[in-house]
Amino acid sequence: MQASPRRPSDKFFFHPAALRSLVFATMAFALAPAQAQDTPVEFTGTASLSHRKLVERTPAGANLLTERGPMAHLQLQAVRPLAEGQALGLRAQFGGANLDYDGQTQAGVPLTTTTRQAEAGADLMWRPHAPAAWGEGWLTLGVLANRRMIYSTPIAGGLDEESSAALLGVRWRSPAFAPVARWNAHVEAEARTSVWHRLDVDFHGLLDKTHFDAARKRMLTLRVLASPADSPWEWGLEWSGLWQPASKSVGVSRGGVPMAGTTVHQPELSMRDLTLRFGRRF
């Protein structure tokens, strides 16, 4: 059966449970007692451009599909000093782009199309101790929503995949150092893992919408940030990776009628971003 070309809608999905977590994080940041009235909240806005590569694989390790291309992001961060050198931070990020899709149909026919990827997330960050000689340690609690909208083609129907996850993580920031004269730099490393992950898939009428628990996300980010001395501007280079095993299979239905012997699952997935960042402190 051929499908007419169809573009996905522009709505963006954020699961209610993830949205409630974001509201809680914002309230916790706003109500936390500051270290002193004359210690202001530090705000940082960052724009970035990434090259993203997403790969889905079979259980044997063969590539099922690859999505790649440039992707823009915007990040806003606020850090509020607390008593005894502690600090509380709130970070929000948004991104999106149309990526090139290179894969195949279920019958093995090569397929090229476009995938629209969009994502939004927020993290509540807590530094439990004052900065030390080894740097700073942070604990993070976050939510992340991703959407992949694969455009239909004359030989294959499209797919609309929406993911919402709750994440726990740790972050390390090095002490400042001077790579060259009149420049300051930091190195950061951050690791996060999902403690809850839900996937919603819309098959554009081929099957009924399907909802199921997705596999655990594991994420690692390494970045180098540098700024001229006494300047609010900051440049950075970042590498990030995501690893996610295949999910469990779930049954599907069509028109409300279960399809015996037919299941779907999300294949093993990995993603790599190489990012150039440009930001300013306020």
mmCIF file of C-alpha atoms in Angstrom:
data_model
loop_
_atom_site.group_PDB
_atom_site.id
_atom_site.type_symbol
_atom_site.label_atom_id
_atom_site.label_comp_id
_atom_site.label_asym_id
_atom_site.label_seq_id
_atom_site.Cartn_x
_atom_site.Cartn_y
_atom_site.Cartn_z
ATOM 1 C CA MET A 1 0.000 0.000 0.000
ATOM 2 C CA GLN A 2 1.415 3.353 -1.032
ATOM 3 C CA ALA A 3 1.199 6.371 1.227
ATOM 4 C CA SER A 4 0.835 9.902 -0.017
ATOM 5 C CA PRO A 5 3.572 12.280 1.101
ATOM 6 C CA ARG A 6 2.716 13.796 4.453
ATOM 7 C CA ARG A 7 4.470 16.345 6.630
ATOM 8 C CA PRO A 8 4.210 16.088 10.398
ATOM 9 C CA SER A 9 2.328 18.662 12.417
ATOM 10 C CA ASP A 10 4.177 21.399 14.268
ATOM 11 C CA LYS A 11 2.912 20.463 17.731
ATOM 12 C CA PHE A 12 5.523 19.552 20.322
ATOM 13 C CA PHE A 13 4.942 16.874 22.921
ATOM 14 C CA PHE A 14 5.868 17.190 26.593
ATOM 15 C CA HIS A 15 4.392 14.450 28.780
ATOM 16 C CA PRO A 16 2.399 15.801 31.780
ATOM 17 C CA ALA A 17 4.661 14.007 34.279
ATOM 18 C CA ALA A 18 7.723 15.658 32.749
ATOM 19 C CA LEU A 19 5.982 19.032 32.747
ATOM 20 C CA ARG A 20 5.123 18.692 36.455
ATOM 21 C CA SER A 21 8.794 17.973 37.199
ATOM 22 C CA LEU A 22 9.793 21.119 35.325
ATOM 23 C CA VAL A 23 7.341 23.223 37.358
ATOM 24 C CA PHE A 24 8.687 21.702 40.604
ATOM 25 C CA ALA A 25 12.278 22.466 39.594
ATOM 26 C CA THR A 26 11.403 26.088 38.837
ATOM 27 C CA MET A 27 9.649 26.527 42.196
ATOM 28 C CA ALA A 28 12.560 24.969 44.100
ATOM 29 C CA PHE A 29 14.987 27.359 42.428
ATOM 30 C CA ALA A 30 12.815 30.396 43.098
ATOM 31 C CA LEU A 31 12.205 29.582 46.783
ATOM 32 C CA ALA A 32 15.772 28.609 47.729
ATOM 33 C CA PRO A 33 17.333 31.108 50.178
ATOM 34 C CA ALA A 34 20.125 33.127 48.615
ATOM 35 C CA GLN A 35 23.559 33.396 50.252
ATOM 36 C CA ALA A 36 23.161 37.132 50.673
ATOM 37 C CA GLN A 37 20.993 39.917 49.342
ATOM 38 C CA ASP A 38 23.962 41.429 47.459
ATOM 39 C CA THR A 39 24.839 38.114 45.740
ATOM 40 C CA PRO A 40 22.914 38.178 42.471
ATOM 41 C CA VAL A 41 21.730 35.272 40.397
ATOM 42 C CA GLU A 42 24.071 34.702 37.444
ATOM 43 C CA PHE A 43 22.342 34.159 34.120
ATOM 44 C CA THR A 44 23.957 32.656 31.022
ATOM 45 C CA GLY A 45 22.459 32.434 27.541
ATOM 46 C CA THR A 46 24.072 30.125 25.005
ATOM 47 C CA ALA A 47 23.462 29.509 21.308
ATOM 48 C CA SER A 48 25.049 26.489 19.697
ATOM 49 C CA LEU A 49 25.290 24.605 16.425
ATOM 50 C CA SER A 50 25.768 20.830 16.437
ATOM 51 C CA HIS A 51 26.400 18.151 13.895
ATOM 52 C CA ARG A 52 24.122 15.281 14.938
ATOM 53 C CA LYS A 53 24.351 11.645 13.905
ATOM 54 C CA LEU A 54 21.681 9.191 15.077
ATOM 55 C CA VAL A 55 21.936 5.467 14.274
ATOM 56 C CA GLU A 56 19.490 2.614 14.868
ATOM 57 C CA ARG A 57 20.884 -0.922 14.753
ATOM 58 C CA THR A 58 19.658 -4.515 14.545
ATOM 59 C CA PRO A 59 20.416 -7.018 17.359
ATOM 60 C CA ALA A 60 23.316 -8.244 15.177
ATOM 61 C CA GLY A 61 24.786 -4.718 15.025
ATOM 62 C CA ALA A 62 23.885 -3.874 11.417
ATOM 63 C CA ASN A 63 22.690 -0.332 10.695
ATOM 64 C CA LEU A 64 18.951 0.045 10.164
ATOM 65 C CA LEU A 65 18.985 3.793 9.555
ATOM 66 C CA THR A 66 21.088 6.906 9.975
ATOM 67 C CA GLU A 67 19.910 10.457 10.551
ATOM 68 C CA ARG A 68 22.465 13.241 10.277
ATOM 69 C CA GLY A 69 22.823 16.964 9.784
ATOM 70 C CA PRO A 70 23.275 20.324 11.545
ATOM 71 C CA MET A 71 21.048 21.150 14.516
ATOM 72 C CA ALA A 72 20.645 24.449 16.384
ATOM 73 C CA HIS A 73 20.173 24.763 20.153
ATOM 74 C CA LEU A 74 19.401 27.524 22.628
ATOM 75 C CA GLN A 75 20.212 27.148 26.340
ATOM 76 C CA LEU A 76 19.351 29.395 29.276
ATOM 77 C CA GLN A 77 20.947 28.857 32.696
ATOM 78 C CA ALA A 78 20.583 30.552 36.078
ATOM 79 C CA VAL A 79 22.828 29.859 39.089
ATOM 80 C CA ARG A 80 21.907 31.082 42.572
ATOM 81 C CA PRO A 81 24.560 31.045 45.360
ATOM 82 C CA LEU A 82 23.483 29.513 48.680
ATOM 83 C CA ALA A 83 24.959 29.479 52.170
ATOM 84 C CA GLU A 84 28.315 27.773 52.882
ATOM 85 C CA GLY A 85 29.415 27.774 49.255
ATOM 86 C CA GLN A 86 26.511 25.721 47.959
ATOM 87 C CA ALA A 87 24.641 26.711 44.808
ATOM 88 C CA LEU A 88 21.423 25.903 42.987
ATOM 89 C CA GLY A 89 21.070 26.074 39.226
ATOM 90 C CA LEU A 90 18.257 25.834 36.712
ATOM 91 C CA ARG A 91 18.978 25.026 33.075
ATOM 92 C CA ALA A 92 16.572 24.930 30.115
ATOM 93 C CA GLN A 93 17.398 24.004 26.537
ATOM 94 C CA PHE A 94 15.596 23.830 23.223
ATOM 95 C CA GLY A 95 16.689 22.520 19.826
ATOM 96 C CA GLY A 96 15.457 21.450 16.441
ATOM 97 C CA ALA A 97 16.374 20.752 12.821
ATOM 98 C CA ASN A 98 15.490 18.788 9.710
ATOM 99 C CA LEU A 99 17.967 15.917 9.275
ATOM 100 C CA ASP A 100 18.737 13.646 6.323
ATOM 101 C CA TYR A 101 17.270 10.145 6.774
ATOM 102 C CA ASP A 102 19.047 7.193 5.133
ATOM 103 C CA GLY A 103 17.501 3.782 5.838
ATOM 104 C CA GLN A 104 15.319 1.096 4.343
ATOM 105 C CA THR A 105 11.741 -0.144 4.365
ATOM 106 C CA GLN A 106 10.677 -3.324 6.158
ATOM 107 C CA ALA A 107 11.029 -5.100 2.809
ATOM 108 C CA GLY A 108 14.663 -3.999 2.559
ATOM 109 C CA VAL A 109 14.124 -1.327 -0.124
ATOM 110 C CA PRO A 110 16.509 1.655 0.319
ATOM 111 C CA LEU A 111 14.695 4.713 1.647
ATOM 112 C CA THR A 112 15.790 8.342 1.867
ATOM 113 C CA THR A 113 13.642 11.087 3.337
ATOM 114 C CA THR A 114 13.736 13.808 5.986
ATOM 115 C CA THR A 115 13.393 13.575 9.746
ATOM 116 C CA ARG A 116 12.397 16.608 11.779
ATOM 117 C CA GLN A 117 13.981 16.340 15.220
ATOM 118 C CA ALA A 118 12.940 18.608 18.099
ATOM 119 C CA GLU A 119 13.846 18.500 21.770
ATOM 120 C CA ALA A 120 13.309 20.443 24.971
ATOM 121 C CA GLY A 121 14.622 19.829 28.459
ATOM 122 C CA ALA A 122 15.194 21.312 31.886
ATOM 123 C CA ASP A 123 17.520 20.442 34.767
ATOM 124 C CA LEU A 124 17.595 21.397 38.418
ATOM 125 C CA MET A 125 21.261 21.418 39.516
ATOM 126 C CA TRP A 126 22.627 21.430 43.064
ATOM 127 C CA ARG A 127 26.231 22.001 44.171
ATOM 128 C CA PRO A 128 26.346 20.585 47.724
ATOM 129 C CA HIS A 129 29.856 21.876 48.553
ATOM 130 C CA ALA A 130 31.920 24.968 47.872
ATOM 131 C CA PRO A 131 34.401 24.772 44.969
ATOM 132 C CA ALA A 132 37.591 22.945 45.957
ATOM 133 C CA ALA A 133 41.070 22.452 44.525
ATOM 134 C CA TRP A 134 39.749 19.580 42.371
ATOM 135 C CA GLY A 135 36.867 21.658 41.029
ATOM 136 C CA GLU A 136 33.099 21.605 41.547
ATOM 137 C CA GLY A 137 30.682 18.696 41.875
ATOM 138 C CA TRP A 138 27.005 19.007 40.948
ATOM 139 C CA LEU A 139 23.983 16.713 41.185
ATOM 140 C CA THR A 140 21.265 17.081 38.549
ATOM 141 C CA LEU A 141 17.613 16.126 38.193
ATOM 142 C CA GLY A 142 16.107 16.731 34.788
ATOM 143 C CA VAL A 143 13.428 16.057 32.208
ATOM 144 C CA LEU A 144 14.000 15.641 28.487
ATOM 145 C CA ALA A 145 11.465 15.451 25.659
ATOM 146 C CA ASN A 146 12.489 14.380 22.146
ATOM 147 C CA ARG A 147 10.416 14.149 19.001
ATOM 148 C CA ARG A 148 11.369 12.445 15.717
ATOM 149 C CA MET A 149 8.980 13.041 12.827
ATOM 150 C CA ILE A 150 9.897 10.945 9.775
ATOM 151 C CA TYR A 151 8.305 12.286 6.610
ATOM 152 C CA SER A 152 6.224 9.960 4.453
ATOM 153 C CA THR A 153 7.320 9.100 0.911
ATOM 154 C CA PRO A 154 5.455 7.570 -2.062
ATOM 155 C CA ILE A 155 6.739 4.104 -1.020
ATOM 156 C CA ALA A 156 6.575 4.305 2.781
ATOM 157 C CA GLY A 157 4.382 5.857 5.427
ATOM 158 C CA GLY A 158 5.725 8.297 7.969
ATOM 159 C CA LEU A 159 6.285 7.888 11.688
ATOM 160 C CA ASP A 160 5.900 10.257 14.625
ATOM 161 C CA GLU A 161 7.872 9.214 17.714
ATOM 162 C CA GLU A 162 7.645 11.156 20.991
ATOM 163 C CA SER A 163 9.888 10.398 23.962
ATOM 164 C CA SER A 164 9.748 11.787 27.518
ATOM 165 C CA ALA A 165 12.337 10.895 30.156
ATOM 166 C CA ALA A 166 13.292 11.795 33.733
ATOM 167 C CA LEU A 167 17.062 11.900 34.289
ATOM 168 C CA LEU A 168 19.482 11.781 37.216
ATOM 169 C CA GLY A 169 23.061 12.915 36.726
ATOM 170 C CA VAL A 170 26.384 14.157 38.046
ATOM 171 C CA ARG A 171 28.471 17.012 36.695
ATOM 172 C CA TRP A 172 32.095 18.014 37.305
ATOM 173 C CA ARG A 173 33.599 21.422 36.515
ATOM 174 C CA SER A 174 37.358 21.934 36.711
ATOM 175 C CA PRO A 175 39.088 24.879 38.384
ATOM 176 C CA ALA A 176 39.825 27.773 36.038
ATOM 177 C CA PHE A 177 43.109 27.662 34.140
ATOM 178 C CA ALA A 178 44.787 29.915 31.560
ATOM 179 C CA PRO A 179 45.451 28.100 28.242
ATOM 180 C CA VAL A 180 46.924 31.319 26.809
ATOM 181 C CA ALA A 181 47.565 34.794 28.155
ATOM 182 C CA ARG A 182 44.433 36.759 29.141
ATOM 183 C CA TRP A 183 42.107 33.789 28.671
ATOM 184 C CA ASN A 184 40.368 31.634 31.283
ATOM 185 C CA ALA A 185 39.073 28.134 30.613
ATOM 186 C CA HIS A 186 37.178 25.299 32.300
ATOM 187 C CA VAL A 187 36.663 21.644 31.470
ATOM 188 C CA GLU A 188 33.305 20.023 32.254
ATOM 189 C CA ALA A 189 32.092 16.422 32.260
ATOM 190 C CA GLU A 190 28.491 15.357 32.791
ATOM 191 C CA ALA A 191 26.887 11.908 32.965
ATOM 192 C CA ARG A 192 23.128 11.278 33.093
ATOM 193 C CA THR A 193 20.848 8.262 33.025
ATOM 194 C CA SER A 194 17.088 7.944 32.761
ATOM 195 C CA VAL A 195 15.044 6.632 35.683
ATOM 196 C CA TRP A 196 11.786 6.806 33.713
ATOM 197 C CA HIS A 197 11.326 6.780 29.944
ATOM 198 C CA ARG A 198 8.063 6.700 27.979
ATOM 199 C CA LEU A 199 7.645 6.377 24.211
ATOM 200 C CA ASP A 200 4.550 7.259 22.162
ATOM 201 C CA VAL A 201 4.437 6.298 18.476
ATOM 202 C CA ASP A 202 1.968 7.492 15.843
ATOM 203 C CA PHE A 203 1.988 5.323 12.683
ATOM 204 C CA HIS A 204 -0.119 7.845 10.721
ATOM 205 C CA GLY A 205 -3.088 5.501 10.460
ATOM 206 C CA LEU A 206 -1.237 2.327 9.448
ATOM 207 C CA LEU A 207 -1.562 1.115 13.072
ATOM 208 C CA ASP A 208 -3.164 2.571 16.172
ATOM 209 C CA LYS A 209 -1.043 4.861 18.321
ATOM 210 C CA THR A 210 1.201 2.825 20.615
ATOM 211 C CA HIS A 211 2.495 3.731 24.086
ATOM 212 C CA PHE A 212 5.116 1.782 26.011
ATOM 213 C CA ASP A 213 8.060 1.959 28.397
ATOM 214 C CA ALA A 214 11.263 2.637 26.481
ATOM 215 C CA ALA A 215 14.784 1.468 27.331
ATOM 216 C CA ARG A 216 17.135 3.332 29.658
ATOM 217 C CA LYS A 217 19.018 6.308 28.237
ATOM 218 C CA ARG A 218 22.706 6.759 29.116
ATOM 219 C CA MET A 219 24.231 10.126 28.242
ATOM 220 C CA LEU A 220 27.759 11.540 28.479
ATOM 221 C CA THR A 221 28.892 15.102 27.712
ATOM 222 C CA LEU A 222 32.427 16.548 27.611
ATOM 223 C CA ARG A 223 33.003 20.256 27.002
ATOM 224 C CA VAL A 224 35.740 22.889 27.077
ATOM 225 C CA LEU A 225 34.686 26.483 27.789
ATOM 226 C CA ALA A 226 36.916 29.540 27.423
ATOM 227 C CA SER A 227 36.462 33.292 27.768
ATOM 228 C CA PRO A 228 38.701 36.378 27.577
ATOM 229 C CA ALA A 229 39.721 37.752 30.965
ATOM 230 C CA ASP A 230 37.151 40.180 32.404
ATOM 231 C CA SER A 231 34.725 39.436 29.562
ATOM 232 C CA PRO A 232 31.142 38.125 29.845
ATOM 233 C CA TRP A 233 31.459 36.287 26.508
ATOM 234 C CA GLU A 234 32.249 32.584 26.382
ATOM 235 C CA TRP A 235 33.102 30.114 23.617
ATOM 236 C CA GLY A 236 33.018 26.361 23.882
ATOM 237 C CA LEU A 237 33.489 23.039 22.122
ATOM 238 C CA GLU A 238 31.358 20.080 23.217
ATOM 239 C CA TRP A 239 31.025 16.374 22.442
ATOM 240 C CA SER A 240 28.041 14.384 23.653
ATOM 241 C CA GLY A 241 26.871 10.812 23.225
ATOM 242 C CA LEU A 242 23.701 8.854 23.954
ATOM 243 C CA TRP A 243 23.394 5.080 24.197
ATOM 244 C CA GLN A 244 20.066 3.268 24.421
ATOM 245 C CA PRO A 245 19.436 -0.501 24.094
ATOM 246 C CA ALA A 246 16.441 -1.940 22.280
ATOM 247 C CA SER A 247 13.118 -1.713 24.083
ATOM 248 C CA LYS A 248 10.832 -4.628 24.882
ATOM 249 C CA SER A 249 8.333 -5.583 22.189
ATOM 250 C CA VAL A 250 4.679 -4.634 22.629
ATOM 251 C CA GLY A 251 1.533 -5.695 20.802
ATOM 252 C CA VAL A 252 -0.233 -3.405 18.354
ATOM 253 C CA SER A 253 -3.771 -2.916 17.086
ATOM 254 C CA ARG A 254 -5.566 -1.472 14.072
ATOM 255 C CA GLY A 255 -8.944 0.191 14.446
ATOM 256 C CA GLY A 256 -8.996 -0.930 18.075
ATOM 257 C CA VAL A 257 -8.611 -4.620 17.127
ATOM 258 C CA PRO A 258 -5.431 -6.340 18.430
ATOM 259 C CA MET A 259 -3.257 -7.831 15.699
ATOM 260 C CA ALA A 260 -2.302 -11.322 16.811
ATOM 261 C CA GLY A 261 1.390 -12.109 16.452
ATOM 262 C CA THR A 262 2.347 -8.532 15.499
ATOM 263 C CA THR A 263 4.606 -6.514 17.795
ATOM 264 C CA VAL A 264 6.752 -3.401 17.583
ATOM 265 C CA HIS A 265 9.788 -2.186 19.508
ATOM 266 C CA GLN A 266 12.321 0.615 19.369
ATOM 267 C CA PRO A 267 15.666 -0.708 18.062
ATOM 268 C CA GLU A 268 19.014 -0.089 19.708
ATOM 269 C CA LEU A 269 19.832 3.576 19.278
ATOM 270 C CA SER A 270 22.926 5.752 19.595
ATOM 271 C CA MET A 271 23.469 9.445 18.985
ATOM 272 C CA ARG A 272 26.546 11.671 18.737
ATOM 273 C CA ASP A 273 26.690 15.484 18.723
ATOM 274 C CA LEU A 274 29.729 17.656 18.059
ATOM 275 C CA THR A 275 28.847 21.204 19.091
ATOM 276 C CA LEU A 276 30.252 24.719 18.827
ATOM 277 C CA ARG A 277 28.891 26.979 21.617
ATOM 278 C CA PHE A 278 28.744 30.747 22.003
ATOM 279 C CA GLY A 279 27.353 32.347 25.154
ATOM 280 C CA ARG A 280 27.172 35.379 27.393
ATOM 281 C CA ARG A 281 26.843 35.838 31.156
ATOM 282 C CA PHE A 282 24.463 38.472 32.525
#
